[in-house]
């Protein structure tokens, strides 16, 4: 046992040169898996990082599922459609993918990192995916609700499929863009921090909101809704009943209540 302990100590000293490398993380897991009557404990930066990753990956699927189901339910109750909530989720994921891509390009690969007073980190902070997912996904959904609410309002007033999209976009485009710019200025200021983690969060959130309010909401969403036409508002019968019974409306009685009266 003494020889094995000495070998483990030697390997730990070598792995300490690259504390967050794959070899050092494997070493932590190997040490913890050593047989014995007593519990084997491992401390240090590598062990903390391994525990953080396990904690994040263990809870991330449940958190993502909760966000997905909640977003789908609320948008279904607002629009009466199954297609529009799915489209909103896909658009939000595209925004997140573009945001992570830019962060990897800047902070992991180091291209343009000097503009933000940083150098290549060879990786993003492990907590960034969770924080950016929550913030960017939530804000993107918020802006999407503004747009869909006005489009639905125009459609309910008798406008055609193309006209309702144009009217809804015209009523909300400037407001959403102005709100996004103000938000980018406020959170983008975090990119001036001396802490790389704060830089990544500030730049990632600002870019995500800006991309969503311009390219996604101004171009992709209206174009896709124009292509889908009346299929935008499709939902199976059970979900249509759910909307008619519990749908979220800005004013007036539900359609069924008006017919029965």
PDB file of N, CA and C in Angstrom, residues 13 35 48 53 76 91 124 127 149 155 157 186 195 202 230:
ATOM      1  N   UNK A  13       2.024  14.899  -8.372  1.00  0.00           N
ATOM      2  CA  UNK A  13       2.984  15.987  -8.533  1.00  0.00           C
ATOM      3  C   UNK A  13       3.192  16.309 -10.005  1.00  0.00           C
ATOM      4  N   UNK A  35      -9.630   0.942  -3.805  1.00  0.00           N
ATOM      5  CA  UNK A  35     -10.361   0.122  -2.833  1.00  0.00           C
ATOM      6  C   UNK A  35      -9.824   0.350  -1.425  1.00  0.00           C
ATOM      7  N   UNK A  48     -11.872  19.942  -7.330  1.00  0.00           N
ATOM      8  CA  UNK A  48     -12.984  20.893  -7.323  1.00  0.00           C
ATOM      9  C   UNK A  48     -13.588  21.036  -8.708  1.00  0.00           C
ATOM     10  N   UNK A  53     -17.962  19.986 -12.661  1.00  0.00           N
ATOM     11  CA  UNK A  53     -18.464  19.443 -13.923  1.00  0.00           C
ATOM     12  C   UNK A  53     -19.521  18.372 -13.691  1.00  0.00           C
ATOM     13  N   UNK A  76     -47.813  28.199 -25.899  1.00  0.00           N
ATOM     14  CA  UNK A  76     -49.009  27.525 -26.392  1.00  0.00           C
ATOM     15  C   UNK A  76     -50.262  28.214 -25.886  1.00  0.00           C
ATOM     16  N   UNK A  91     -35.229  28.901 -32.537  1.00  0.00           N
ATOM     17  CA  UNK A  91     -34.563  30.186 -32.750  1.00  0.00           C
ATOM     18  C   UNK A  91     -33.682  30.557 -31.558  1.00  0.00           C
ATOM     19  N   UNK A 124     -13.535  27.743 -22.114  1.00  0.00           N
ATOM     20  CA  UNK A 124     -14.454  28.666 -21.456  1.00  0.00           C
ATOM     21  C   UNK A 124     -14.673  28.225 -20.018  1.00  0.00           C
ATOM     22  N   UNK A 127     -18.973  27.315 -15.893  1.00  0.00           N
ATOM     23  CA  UNK A 127     -20.307  27.789 -15.531  1.00  0.00           C
ATOM     24  C   UNK A 127     -20.956  28.628 -16.623  1.00  0.00           C
ATOM     25  N   UNK A 149     -47.115  38.338 -29.783  1.00  0.00           N
ATOM     26  CA  UNK A 149     -48.351  38.918 -29.262  1.00  0.00           C
ATOM     27  C   UNK A 149     -48.938  39.919 -30.257  1.00  0.00           C
ATOM     28  N   UNK A 155     -53.613  39.349 -36.496  1.00  0.00           N
ATOM     29  CA  UNK A 155     -54.317  38.241 -37.155  1.00  0.00           C
ATOM     30  C   UNK A 155     -55.730  38.100 -36.610  1.00  0.00           C
ATOM     31  N   UNK A 157     -57.501  40.410 -35.537  1.00  0.00           N
ATOM     32  CA  UNK A 157     -58.274  41.566 -36.008  1.00  0.00           C
ATOM     33  C   UNK A 157     -58.681  41.426 -37.472  1.00  0.00           C
ATOM     34  N   UNK A 186     -25.659  47.995 -20.947  1.00  0.00           N
ATOM     35  CA  UNK A 186     -25.576  47.759 -19.505  1.00  0.00           C
ATOM     36  C   UNK A 186     -24.729  46.539 -19.174  1.00  0.00           C
ATOM     37  N   UNK A 195     -11.636  40.385 -14.565  1.00  0.00           N
ATOM     38  CA  UNK A 195     -11.862  38.962 -14.333  1.00  0.00           C
ATOM     39  C   UNK A 195     -12.403  38.344 -15.619  1.00  0.00           C
ATOM     40  N   UNK A 202     -20.346  39.047 -19.624  1.00  0.00           N
ATOM     41  CA  UNK A 202     -20.820  40.309 -20.181  1.00  0.00           C
ATOM     42  C   UNK A 202     -20.885  40.295 -21.692  1.00  0.00           C
ATOM     43  N   UNK A 230     -50.390  29.607 -42.864  1.00  0.00           N
ATOM     44  CA  UNK A 230     -51.397  29.244 -41.867  1.00  0.00           C
ATOM     45  C   UNK A 230     -50.942  28.099 -40.965  1.00  0.00           C
TER      46      UNK A 230
END
